[in-house]
PDB file of C-alpha atoms and ligand atoms in Angstrom:
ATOM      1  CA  UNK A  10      28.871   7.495  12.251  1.00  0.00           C
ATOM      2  CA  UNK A  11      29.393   7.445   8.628  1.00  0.00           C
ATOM      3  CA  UNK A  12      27.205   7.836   5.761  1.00  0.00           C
ATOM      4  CA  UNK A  13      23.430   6.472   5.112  1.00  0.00           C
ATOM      5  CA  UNK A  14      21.806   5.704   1.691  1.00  0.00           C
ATOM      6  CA  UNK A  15      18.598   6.956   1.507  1.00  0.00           C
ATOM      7  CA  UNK A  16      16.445   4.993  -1.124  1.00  0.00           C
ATOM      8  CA  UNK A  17      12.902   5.684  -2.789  1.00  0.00           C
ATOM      9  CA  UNK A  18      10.012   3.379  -2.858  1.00  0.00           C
ATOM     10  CA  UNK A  19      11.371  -0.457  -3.326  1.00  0.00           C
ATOM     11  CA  UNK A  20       7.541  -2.210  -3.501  1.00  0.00           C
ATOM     12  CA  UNK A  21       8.828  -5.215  -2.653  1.00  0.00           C
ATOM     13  CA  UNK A  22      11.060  -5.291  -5.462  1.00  0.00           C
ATOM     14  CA  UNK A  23      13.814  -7.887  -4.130  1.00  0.00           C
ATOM     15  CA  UNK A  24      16.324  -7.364  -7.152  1.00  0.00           C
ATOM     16  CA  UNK A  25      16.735  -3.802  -6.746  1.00  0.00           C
ATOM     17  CA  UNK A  26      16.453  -3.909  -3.034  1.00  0.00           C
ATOM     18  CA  UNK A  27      19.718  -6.684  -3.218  1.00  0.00           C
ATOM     19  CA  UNK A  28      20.844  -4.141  -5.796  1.00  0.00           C
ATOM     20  CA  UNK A  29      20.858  -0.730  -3.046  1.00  0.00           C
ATOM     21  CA  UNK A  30      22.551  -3.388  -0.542  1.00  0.00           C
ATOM     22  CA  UNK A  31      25.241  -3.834  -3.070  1.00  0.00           C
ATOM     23  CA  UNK A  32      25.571  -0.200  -3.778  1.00  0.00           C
ATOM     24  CA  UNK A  33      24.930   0.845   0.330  1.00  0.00           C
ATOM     25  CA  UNK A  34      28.501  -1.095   0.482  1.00  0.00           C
ATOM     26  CA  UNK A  35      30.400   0.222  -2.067  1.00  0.00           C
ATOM     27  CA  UNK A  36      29.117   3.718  -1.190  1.00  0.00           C
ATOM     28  CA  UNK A  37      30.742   2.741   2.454  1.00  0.00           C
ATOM     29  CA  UNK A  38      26.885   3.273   4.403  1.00  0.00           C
ATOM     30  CA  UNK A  39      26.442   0.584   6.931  1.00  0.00           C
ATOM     31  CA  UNK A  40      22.812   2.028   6.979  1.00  0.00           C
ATOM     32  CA  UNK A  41      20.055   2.160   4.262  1.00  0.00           C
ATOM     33  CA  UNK A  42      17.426   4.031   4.825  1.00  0.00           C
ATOM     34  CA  UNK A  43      13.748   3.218   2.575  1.00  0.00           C
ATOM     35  CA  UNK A  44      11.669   6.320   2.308  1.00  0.00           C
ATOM     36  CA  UNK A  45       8.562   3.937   2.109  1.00  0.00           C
ATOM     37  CA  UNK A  46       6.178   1.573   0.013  1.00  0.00           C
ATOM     38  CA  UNK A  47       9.543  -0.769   0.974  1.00  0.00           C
ATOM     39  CA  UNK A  48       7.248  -3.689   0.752  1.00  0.00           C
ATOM     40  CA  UNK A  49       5.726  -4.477   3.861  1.00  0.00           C
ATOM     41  CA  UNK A  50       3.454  -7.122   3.517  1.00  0.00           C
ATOM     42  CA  UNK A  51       3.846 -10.138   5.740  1.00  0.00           C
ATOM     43  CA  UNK A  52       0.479 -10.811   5.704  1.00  0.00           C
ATOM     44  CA  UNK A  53       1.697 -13.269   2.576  1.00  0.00           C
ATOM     45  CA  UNK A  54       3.762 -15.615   1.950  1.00  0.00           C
ATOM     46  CA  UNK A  55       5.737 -13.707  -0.835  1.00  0.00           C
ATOM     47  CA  UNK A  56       5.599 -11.040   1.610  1.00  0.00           C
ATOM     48  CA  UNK A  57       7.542 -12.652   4.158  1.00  0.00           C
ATOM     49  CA  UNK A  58      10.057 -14.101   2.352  1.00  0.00           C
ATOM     50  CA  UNK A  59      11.346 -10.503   0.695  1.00  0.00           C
ATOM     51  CA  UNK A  60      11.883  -9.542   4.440  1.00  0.00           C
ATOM     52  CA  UNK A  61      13.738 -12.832   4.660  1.00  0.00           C
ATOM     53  CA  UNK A  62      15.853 -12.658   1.663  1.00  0.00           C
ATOM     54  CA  UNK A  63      16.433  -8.738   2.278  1.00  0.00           C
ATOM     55  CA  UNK A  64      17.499  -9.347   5.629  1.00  0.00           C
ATOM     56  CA  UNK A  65      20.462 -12.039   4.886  1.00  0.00           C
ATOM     57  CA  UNK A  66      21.996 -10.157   2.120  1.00  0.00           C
ATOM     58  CA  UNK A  67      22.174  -7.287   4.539  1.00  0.00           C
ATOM     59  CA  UNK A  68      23.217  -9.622   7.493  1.00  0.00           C
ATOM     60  CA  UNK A  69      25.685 -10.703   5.040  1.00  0.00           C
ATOM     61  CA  UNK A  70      26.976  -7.412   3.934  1.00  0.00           C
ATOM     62  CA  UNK A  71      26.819  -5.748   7.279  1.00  0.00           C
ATOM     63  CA  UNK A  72      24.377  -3.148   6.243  1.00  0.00           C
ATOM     64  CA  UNK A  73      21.206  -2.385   8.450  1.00  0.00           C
ATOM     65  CA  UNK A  74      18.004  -1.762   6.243  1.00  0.00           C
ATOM     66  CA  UNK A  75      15.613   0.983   7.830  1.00  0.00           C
ATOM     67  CA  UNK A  76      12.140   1.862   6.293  1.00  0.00           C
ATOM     68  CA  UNK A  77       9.387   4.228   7.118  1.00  0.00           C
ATOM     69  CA  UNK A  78       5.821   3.181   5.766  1.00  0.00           C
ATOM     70  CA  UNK A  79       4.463   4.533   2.621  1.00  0.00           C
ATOM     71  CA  UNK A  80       0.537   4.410   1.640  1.00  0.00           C
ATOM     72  CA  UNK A  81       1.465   0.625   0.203  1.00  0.00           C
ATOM     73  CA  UNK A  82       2.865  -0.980   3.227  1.00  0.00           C
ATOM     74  CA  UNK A  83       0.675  -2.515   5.497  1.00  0.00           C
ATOM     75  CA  UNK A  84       1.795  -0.606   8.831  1.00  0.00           C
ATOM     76  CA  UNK A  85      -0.873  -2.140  10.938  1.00  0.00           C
ATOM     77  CA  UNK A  86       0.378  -5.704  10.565  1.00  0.00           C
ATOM     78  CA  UNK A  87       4.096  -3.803  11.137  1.00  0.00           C
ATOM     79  CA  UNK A  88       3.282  -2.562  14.680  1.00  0.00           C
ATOM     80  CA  UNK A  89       0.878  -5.880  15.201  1.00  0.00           C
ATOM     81  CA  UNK A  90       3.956  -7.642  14.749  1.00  0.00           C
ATOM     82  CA  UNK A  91       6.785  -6.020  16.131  1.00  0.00           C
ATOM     83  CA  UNK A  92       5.367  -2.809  18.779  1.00  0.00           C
ATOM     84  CA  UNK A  93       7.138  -5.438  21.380  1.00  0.00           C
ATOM     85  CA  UNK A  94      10.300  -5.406  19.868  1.00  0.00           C
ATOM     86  CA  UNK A  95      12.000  -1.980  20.131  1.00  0.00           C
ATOM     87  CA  UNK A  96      15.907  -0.974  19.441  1.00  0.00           C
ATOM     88  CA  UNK A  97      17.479   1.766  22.172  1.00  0.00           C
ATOM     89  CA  UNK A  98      16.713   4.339  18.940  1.00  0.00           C
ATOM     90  CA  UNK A  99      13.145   3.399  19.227  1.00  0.00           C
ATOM     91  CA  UNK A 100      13.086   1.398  15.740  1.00  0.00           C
ATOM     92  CA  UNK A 101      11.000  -1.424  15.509  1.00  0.00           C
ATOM     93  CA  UNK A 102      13.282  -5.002  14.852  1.00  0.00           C
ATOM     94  CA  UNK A 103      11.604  -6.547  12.041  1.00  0.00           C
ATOM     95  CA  UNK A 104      14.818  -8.983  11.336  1.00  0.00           C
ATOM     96  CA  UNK A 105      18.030  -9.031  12.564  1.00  0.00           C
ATOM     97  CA  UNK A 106      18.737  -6.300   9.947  1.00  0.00           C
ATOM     98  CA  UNK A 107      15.594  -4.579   9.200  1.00  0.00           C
ATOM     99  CA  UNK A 108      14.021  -1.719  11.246  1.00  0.00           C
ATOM    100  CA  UNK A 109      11.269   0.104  10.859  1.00  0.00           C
ATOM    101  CA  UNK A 110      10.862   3.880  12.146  1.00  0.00           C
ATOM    102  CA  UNK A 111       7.220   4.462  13.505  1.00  0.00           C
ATOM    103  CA  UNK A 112       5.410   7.212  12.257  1.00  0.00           C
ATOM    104  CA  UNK A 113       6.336  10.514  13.975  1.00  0.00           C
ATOM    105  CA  UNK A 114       9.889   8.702  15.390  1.00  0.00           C
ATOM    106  CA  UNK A 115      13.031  10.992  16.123  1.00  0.00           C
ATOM    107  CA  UNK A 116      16.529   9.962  16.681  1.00  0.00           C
ATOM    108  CA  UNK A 117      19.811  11.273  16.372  1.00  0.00           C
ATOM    109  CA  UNK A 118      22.728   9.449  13.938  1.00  0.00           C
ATOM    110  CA  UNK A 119      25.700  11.440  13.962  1.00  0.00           C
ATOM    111  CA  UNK A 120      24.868  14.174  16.115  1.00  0.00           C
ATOM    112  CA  UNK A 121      22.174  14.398  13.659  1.00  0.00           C
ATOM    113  CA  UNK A 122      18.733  14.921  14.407  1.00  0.00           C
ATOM    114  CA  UNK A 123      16.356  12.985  12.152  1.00  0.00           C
ATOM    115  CA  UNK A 124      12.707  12.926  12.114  1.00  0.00           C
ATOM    116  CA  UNK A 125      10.236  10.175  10.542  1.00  0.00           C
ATOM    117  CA  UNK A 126       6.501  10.556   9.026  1.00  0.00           C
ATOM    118  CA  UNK A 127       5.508   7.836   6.622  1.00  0.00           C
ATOM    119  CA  UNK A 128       1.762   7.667   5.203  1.00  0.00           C
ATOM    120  CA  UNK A 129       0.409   9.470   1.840  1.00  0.00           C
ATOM    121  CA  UNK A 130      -2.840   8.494  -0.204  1.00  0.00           C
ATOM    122  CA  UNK A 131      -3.154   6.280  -2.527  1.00  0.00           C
ATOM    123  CA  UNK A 132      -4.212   7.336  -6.296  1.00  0.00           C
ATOM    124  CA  UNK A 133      -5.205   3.755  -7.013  1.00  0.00           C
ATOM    125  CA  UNK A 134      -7.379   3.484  -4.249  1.00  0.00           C
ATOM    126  CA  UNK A 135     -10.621   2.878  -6.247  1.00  0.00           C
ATOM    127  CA  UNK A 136      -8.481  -0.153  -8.199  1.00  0.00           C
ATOM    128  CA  UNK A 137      -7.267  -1.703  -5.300  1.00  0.00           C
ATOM    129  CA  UNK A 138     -10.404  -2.106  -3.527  1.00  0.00           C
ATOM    130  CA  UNK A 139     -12.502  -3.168  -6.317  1.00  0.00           C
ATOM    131  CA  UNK A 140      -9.656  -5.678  -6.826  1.00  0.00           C
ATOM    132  CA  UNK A 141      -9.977  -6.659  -3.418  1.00  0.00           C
ATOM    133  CA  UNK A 142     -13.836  -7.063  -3.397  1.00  0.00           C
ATOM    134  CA  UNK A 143     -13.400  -8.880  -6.525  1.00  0.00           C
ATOM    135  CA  UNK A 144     -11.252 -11.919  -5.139  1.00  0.00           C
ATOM    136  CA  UNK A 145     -13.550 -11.877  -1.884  1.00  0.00           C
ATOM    137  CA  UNK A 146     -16.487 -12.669  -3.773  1.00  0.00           C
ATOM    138  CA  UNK A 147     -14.491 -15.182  -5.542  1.00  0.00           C
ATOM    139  CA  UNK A 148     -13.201 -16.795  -2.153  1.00  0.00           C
ATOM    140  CA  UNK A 149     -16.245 -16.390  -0.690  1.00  0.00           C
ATOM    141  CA  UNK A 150     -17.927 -18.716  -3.246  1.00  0.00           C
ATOM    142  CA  UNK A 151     -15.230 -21.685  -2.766  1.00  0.00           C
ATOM    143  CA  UNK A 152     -15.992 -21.133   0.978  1.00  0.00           C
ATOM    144  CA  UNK A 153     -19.645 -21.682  -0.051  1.00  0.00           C
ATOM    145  CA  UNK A 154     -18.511 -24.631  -1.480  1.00  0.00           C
ATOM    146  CA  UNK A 155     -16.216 -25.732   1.678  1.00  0.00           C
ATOM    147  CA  UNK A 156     -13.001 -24.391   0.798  1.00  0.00           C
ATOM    148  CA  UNK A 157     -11.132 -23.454   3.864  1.00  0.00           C
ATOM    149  CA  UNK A 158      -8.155 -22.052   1.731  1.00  0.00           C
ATOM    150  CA  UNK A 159      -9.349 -19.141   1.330  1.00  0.00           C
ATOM    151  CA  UNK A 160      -9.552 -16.684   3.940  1.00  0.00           C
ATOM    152  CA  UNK A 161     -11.294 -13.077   3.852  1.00  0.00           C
ATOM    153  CA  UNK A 162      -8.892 -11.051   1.974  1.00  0.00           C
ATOM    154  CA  UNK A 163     -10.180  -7.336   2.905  1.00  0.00           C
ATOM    155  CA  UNK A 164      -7.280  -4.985   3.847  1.00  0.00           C
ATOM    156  CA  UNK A 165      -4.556  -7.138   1.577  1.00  0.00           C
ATOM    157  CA  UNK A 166      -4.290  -4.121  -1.372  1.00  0.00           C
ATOM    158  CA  UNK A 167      -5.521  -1.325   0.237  1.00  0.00           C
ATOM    159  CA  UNK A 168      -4.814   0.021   3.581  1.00  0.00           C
ATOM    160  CA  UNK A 169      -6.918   1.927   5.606  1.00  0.00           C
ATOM    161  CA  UNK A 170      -4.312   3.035   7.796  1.00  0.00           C
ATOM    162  CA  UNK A 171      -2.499   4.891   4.803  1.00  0.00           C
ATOM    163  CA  UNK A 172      -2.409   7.882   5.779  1.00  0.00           C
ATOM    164  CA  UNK A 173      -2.520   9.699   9.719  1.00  0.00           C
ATOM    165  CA  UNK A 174      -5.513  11.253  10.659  1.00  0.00           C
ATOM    166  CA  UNK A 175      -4.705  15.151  11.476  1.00  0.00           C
ATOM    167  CA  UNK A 176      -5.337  15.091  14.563  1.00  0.00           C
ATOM    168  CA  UNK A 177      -2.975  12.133  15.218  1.00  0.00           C
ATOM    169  CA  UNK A 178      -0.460  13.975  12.799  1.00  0.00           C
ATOM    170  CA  UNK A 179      -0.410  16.927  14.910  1.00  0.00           C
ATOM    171  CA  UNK A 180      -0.377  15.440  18.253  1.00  0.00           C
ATOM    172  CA  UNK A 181       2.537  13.916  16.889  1.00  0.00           C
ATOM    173  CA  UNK A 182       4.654  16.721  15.897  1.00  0.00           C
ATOM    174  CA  UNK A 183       3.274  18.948  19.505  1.00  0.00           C
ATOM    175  CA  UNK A 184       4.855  16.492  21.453  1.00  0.00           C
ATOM    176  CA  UNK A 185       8.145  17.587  20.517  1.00  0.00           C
ATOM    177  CA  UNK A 186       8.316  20.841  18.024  1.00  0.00           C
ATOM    178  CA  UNK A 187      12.080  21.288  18.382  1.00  0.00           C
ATOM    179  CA  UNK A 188      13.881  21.277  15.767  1.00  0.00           C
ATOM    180  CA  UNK A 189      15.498  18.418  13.371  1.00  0.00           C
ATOM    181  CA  UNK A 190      18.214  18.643  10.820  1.00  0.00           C
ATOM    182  CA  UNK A 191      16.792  16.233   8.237  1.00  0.00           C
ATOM    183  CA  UNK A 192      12.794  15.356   7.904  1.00  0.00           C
ATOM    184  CA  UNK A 193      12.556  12.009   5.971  1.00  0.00           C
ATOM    185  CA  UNK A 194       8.482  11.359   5.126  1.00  0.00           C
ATOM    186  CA  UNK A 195       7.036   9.356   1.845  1.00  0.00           C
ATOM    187  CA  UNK A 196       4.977  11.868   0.495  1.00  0.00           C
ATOM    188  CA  UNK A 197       5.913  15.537  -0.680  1.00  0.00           C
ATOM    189  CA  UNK A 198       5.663  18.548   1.486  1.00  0.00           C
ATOM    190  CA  UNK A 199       2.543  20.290  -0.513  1.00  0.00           C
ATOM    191  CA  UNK A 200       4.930  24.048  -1.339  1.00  0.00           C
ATOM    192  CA  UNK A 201       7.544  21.588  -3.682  1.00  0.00           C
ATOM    193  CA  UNK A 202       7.013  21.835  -7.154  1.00  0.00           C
ATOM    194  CA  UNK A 203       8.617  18.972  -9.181  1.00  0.00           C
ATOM    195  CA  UNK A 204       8.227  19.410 -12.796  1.00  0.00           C
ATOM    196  CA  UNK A 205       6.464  15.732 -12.751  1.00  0.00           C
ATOM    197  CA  UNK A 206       3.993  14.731 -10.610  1.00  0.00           C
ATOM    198  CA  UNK A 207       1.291  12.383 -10.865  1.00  0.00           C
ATOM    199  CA  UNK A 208       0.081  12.363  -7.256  1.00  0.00           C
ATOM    200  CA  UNK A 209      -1.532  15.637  -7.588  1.00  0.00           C
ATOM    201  CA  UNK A 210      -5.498  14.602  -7.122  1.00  0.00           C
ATOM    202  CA  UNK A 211      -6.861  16.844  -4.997  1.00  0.00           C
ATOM    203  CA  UNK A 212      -7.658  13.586  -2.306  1.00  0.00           C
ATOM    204  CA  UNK A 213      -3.588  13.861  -1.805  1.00  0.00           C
ATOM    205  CA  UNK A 214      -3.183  17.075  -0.775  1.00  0.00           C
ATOM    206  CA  UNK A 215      -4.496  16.759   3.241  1.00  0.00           C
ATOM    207  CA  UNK A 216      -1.768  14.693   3.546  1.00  0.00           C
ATOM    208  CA  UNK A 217       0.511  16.785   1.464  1.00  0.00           C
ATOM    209  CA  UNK A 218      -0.402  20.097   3.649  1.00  0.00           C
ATOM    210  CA  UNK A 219       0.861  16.998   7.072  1.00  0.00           C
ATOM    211  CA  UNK A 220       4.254  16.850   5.507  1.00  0.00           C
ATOM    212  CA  UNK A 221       4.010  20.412   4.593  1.00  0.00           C
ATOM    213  CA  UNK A 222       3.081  21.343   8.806  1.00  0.00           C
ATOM    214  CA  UNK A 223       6.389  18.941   9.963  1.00  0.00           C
ATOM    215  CA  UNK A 224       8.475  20.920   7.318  1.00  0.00           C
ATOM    216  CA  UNK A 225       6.898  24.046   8.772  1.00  0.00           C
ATOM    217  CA  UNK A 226       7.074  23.034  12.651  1.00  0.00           C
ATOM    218  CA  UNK A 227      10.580  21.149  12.777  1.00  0.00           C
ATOM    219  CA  UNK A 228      12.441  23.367   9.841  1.00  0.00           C
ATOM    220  CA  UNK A 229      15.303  20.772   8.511  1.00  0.00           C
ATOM    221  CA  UNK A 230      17.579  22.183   6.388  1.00  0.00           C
ATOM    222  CA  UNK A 231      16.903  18.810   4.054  1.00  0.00           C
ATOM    223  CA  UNK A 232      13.897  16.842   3.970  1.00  0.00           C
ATOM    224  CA  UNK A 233      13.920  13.573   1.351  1.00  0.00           C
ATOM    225  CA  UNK A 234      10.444  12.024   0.625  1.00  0.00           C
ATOM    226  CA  UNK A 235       9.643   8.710  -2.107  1.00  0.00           C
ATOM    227  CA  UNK A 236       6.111   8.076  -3.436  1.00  0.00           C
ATOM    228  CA  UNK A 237       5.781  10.045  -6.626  1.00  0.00           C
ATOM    229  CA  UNK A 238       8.626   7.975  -8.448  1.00  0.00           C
ATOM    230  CA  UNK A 239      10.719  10.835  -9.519  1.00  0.00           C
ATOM    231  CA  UNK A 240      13.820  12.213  -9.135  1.00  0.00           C
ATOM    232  CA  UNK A 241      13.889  16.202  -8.449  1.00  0.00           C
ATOM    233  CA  UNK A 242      15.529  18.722  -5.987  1.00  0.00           C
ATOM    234  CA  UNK A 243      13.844  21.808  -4.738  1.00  0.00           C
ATOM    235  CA  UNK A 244      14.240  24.431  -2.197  1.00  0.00           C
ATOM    236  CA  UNK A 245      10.716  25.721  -0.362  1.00  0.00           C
ATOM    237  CA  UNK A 246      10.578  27.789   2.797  1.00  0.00           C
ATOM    238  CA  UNK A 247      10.430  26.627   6.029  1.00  0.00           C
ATOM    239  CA  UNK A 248      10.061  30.064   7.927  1.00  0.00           C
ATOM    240  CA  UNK A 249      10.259  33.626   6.636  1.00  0.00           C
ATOM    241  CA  UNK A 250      13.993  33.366   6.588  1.00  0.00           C
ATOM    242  CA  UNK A 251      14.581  29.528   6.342  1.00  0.00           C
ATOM    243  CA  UNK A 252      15.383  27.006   3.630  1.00  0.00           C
ATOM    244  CA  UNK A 253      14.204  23.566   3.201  1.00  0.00           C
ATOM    245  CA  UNK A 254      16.162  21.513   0.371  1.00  0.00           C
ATOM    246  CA  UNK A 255      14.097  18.692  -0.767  1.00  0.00           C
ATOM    247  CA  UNK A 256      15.143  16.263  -2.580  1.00  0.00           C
ATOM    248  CA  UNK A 257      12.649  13.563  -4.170  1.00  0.00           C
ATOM    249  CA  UNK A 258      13.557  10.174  -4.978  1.00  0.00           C
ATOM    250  CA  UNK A 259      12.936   8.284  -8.021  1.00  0.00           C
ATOM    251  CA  UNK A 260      11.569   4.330  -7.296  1.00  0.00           C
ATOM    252  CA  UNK A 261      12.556   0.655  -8.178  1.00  0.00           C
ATOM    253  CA  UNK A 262      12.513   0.629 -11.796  1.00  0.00           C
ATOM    254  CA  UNK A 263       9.087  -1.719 -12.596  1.00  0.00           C
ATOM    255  CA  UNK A 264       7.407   0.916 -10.966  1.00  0.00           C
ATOM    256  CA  UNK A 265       9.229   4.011 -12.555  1.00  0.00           C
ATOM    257  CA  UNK A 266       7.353   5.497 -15.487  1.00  0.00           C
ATOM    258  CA  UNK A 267       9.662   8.801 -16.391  1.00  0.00           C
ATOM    259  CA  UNK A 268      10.977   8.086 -20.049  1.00  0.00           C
ATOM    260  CA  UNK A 269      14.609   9.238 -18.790  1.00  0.00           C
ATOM    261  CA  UNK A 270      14.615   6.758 -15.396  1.00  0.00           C
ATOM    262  CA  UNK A 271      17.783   5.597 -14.430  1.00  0.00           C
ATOM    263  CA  UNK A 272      18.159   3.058 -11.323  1.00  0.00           C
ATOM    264  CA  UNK A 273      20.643   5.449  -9.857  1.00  0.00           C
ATOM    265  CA  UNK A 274      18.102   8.466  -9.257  1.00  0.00           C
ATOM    266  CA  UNK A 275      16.429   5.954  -6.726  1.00  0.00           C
ATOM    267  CA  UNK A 276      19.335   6.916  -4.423  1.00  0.00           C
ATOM    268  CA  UNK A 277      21.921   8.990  -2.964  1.00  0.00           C
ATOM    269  CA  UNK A 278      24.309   9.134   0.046  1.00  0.00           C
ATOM    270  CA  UNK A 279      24.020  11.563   2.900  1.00  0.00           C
ATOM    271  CA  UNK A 280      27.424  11.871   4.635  1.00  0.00           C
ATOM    272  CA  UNK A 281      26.968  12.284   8.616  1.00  0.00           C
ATOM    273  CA  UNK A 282      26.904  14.479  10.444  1.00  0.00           C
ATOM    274  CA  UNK A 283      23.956  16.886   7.826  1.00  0.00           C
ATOM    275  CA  UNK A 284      24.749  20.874   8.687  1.00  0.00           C
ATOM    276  CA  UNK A 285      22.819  23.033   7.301  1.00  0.00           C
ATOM    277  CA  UNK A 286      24.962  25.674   5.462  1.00  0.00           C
ATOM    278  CA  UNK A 287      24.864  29.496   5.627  1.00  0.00           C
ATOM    279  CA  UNK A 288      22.741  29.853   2.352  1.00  0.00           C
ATOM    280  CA  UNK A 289      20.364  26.360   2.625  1.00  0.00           C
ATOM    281  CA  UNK A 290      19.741  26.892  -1.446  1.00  0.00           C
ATOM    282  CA  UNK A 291      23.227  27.120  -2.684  1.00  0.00           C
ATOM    283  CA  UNK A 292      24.177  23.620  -0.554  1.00  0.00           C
ATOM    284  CA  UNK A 293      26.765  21.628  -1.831  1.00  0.00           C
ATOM    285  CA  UNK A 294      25.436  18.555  -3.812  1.00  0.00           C
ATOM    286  CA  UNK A 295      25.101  15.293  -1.987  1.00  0.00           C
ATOM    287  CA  UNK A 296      24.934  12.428  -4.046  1.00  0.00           C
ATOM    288  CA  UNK A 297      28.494  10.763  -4.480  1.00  0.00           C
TER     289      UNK A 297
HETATM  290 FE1  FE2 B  29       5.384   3.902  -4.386  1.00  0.00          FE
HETATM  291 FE1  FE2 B  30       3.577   5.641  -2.222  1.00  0.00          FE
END
């Protein structure tokens, strides 16, 4: 088991996801890993064909695509879909070459022990649903009128499922506390402190404080999260004599707002098998 990339948030983006396929082979990962908001949204027809198009460049190019769901991926439809269609690792098979990891999932890659939480909140909720309520009332007039073309549209921009309720959170990480060596979520554990942050309304930090109890419960010596679009490393503790690196990644670029983004801060390489080191703080760097 070699190396994965590990990604930020791709929203769809099909350039830069072709891009990180590209770069996942030269990099020599046969795995990519998304850490959310990958673009999960079958329920249109734009929707479905990014999956398509995603999932024959990375037939193509030997590479399988993995994703945990961020606050803009419709996860319901994911697990409507696909709950049927399980890998031996537990993934769900969206396409030949694209997996999702269900929220809470474990697995081991190269004697590794990985654990997966997607979910965070949304600061544009308040948009998104008075977008959403604006083209229902628009649909529902041409239905008035005998349009059949336009079906109710509820659910399309926001998600109600974006984020796990506590007590499903925690049932989640009781039903196995032991251990993992990396902790891959798409929001922040709340105890990082990146020197940019947008996502810092008081309405995120429940689910901040979730990541916060994994990092707490399963103590990785690495944990990698998306969602805030920015490129930083940390260390926070995970124990009163434990280390947690964390290392944020930045997004595709039409929906990276730093003045000094560069596509390549949207990824990096973890080599396989992850050991923590003696001193977790003074690990070696891992982007290659
Ligand atoms: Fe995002
Ligand atoms: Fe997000």
């Amino acid at each position: 088991m070699g190396s994965v990339l590990m990604t930020g948030d791709l929203h769809g983006n099909t350039d830069h996801a072709v891009r990180l396929v590209g770069i996942a082979v030269r990099q020599e990962c046969e795995r990519m890993f998304v850490l959310g908001d990958f673009g999960a949204w079958e329920h249109t027809p734009d929707g479905r064909r990014y999956f398509d198009v995603v999932n024959r460049v990375a037939r193509k190019r030997r590479v399988h695509v993995y994703f945990l769901d961020g606050n803009h991926d419709k996860t319901s439809l994911i697990h409507e879909l696909y709950d049927e269609k399980a890998d031996d690792d537990g993934f769900l098979v969206c396409r030949s070459n694209i997996r999702y990891a269900p929220r809470g999932h474990r697995w081991v890659w190269g004697e590794t022990r990985f654990a997966a939480f997607g979910g965070a909140y949304s600061v544009d909720k308040p948009w998104r649903l008075a977008k959403e309520a604006q083209v229902e009332r628009n649909a529902a007039r041409r239905r008035r009128f005998g349009s059949s073309r336009h079906p109710v549209t509820a659910g399309k921009l926001w998600f109600p499922e974006e984020q796990m309720p506590d007590e499903e959170f925690d049932a989640a990480l009781a039903a196995d506390p032991t251990p993992v060596d990396v902790l891959l979520a798409h929001d922040k554990p709340r105890d990082s402190t990146p020197d940019w942050n947008r996502k810092n309304l008081p309405e995120c930090l429940p689910n901040q404080d979730r990541v916060q109890r994994a990092v707490n419960t399963l103590r990785p010596g690495l944990m990698l999260h998306g969602h805030l679009h920015y490129r930083y490393t940390d260390t926070i503790r995970c124990g009163a004599d434990r280390w947690t690196r964390v290392e944020g990644l930045g997004a595709d670029p039409e929906a990276s707002h730093p003045r000094d983004y560069a596509p390549d801060q949207s990824w990096l390489v973890l080599r396989l098998p992850y050991r923590r080191t003696l001193a977790d703080r003074e690990q070696p760097a891992l982007v290659s």
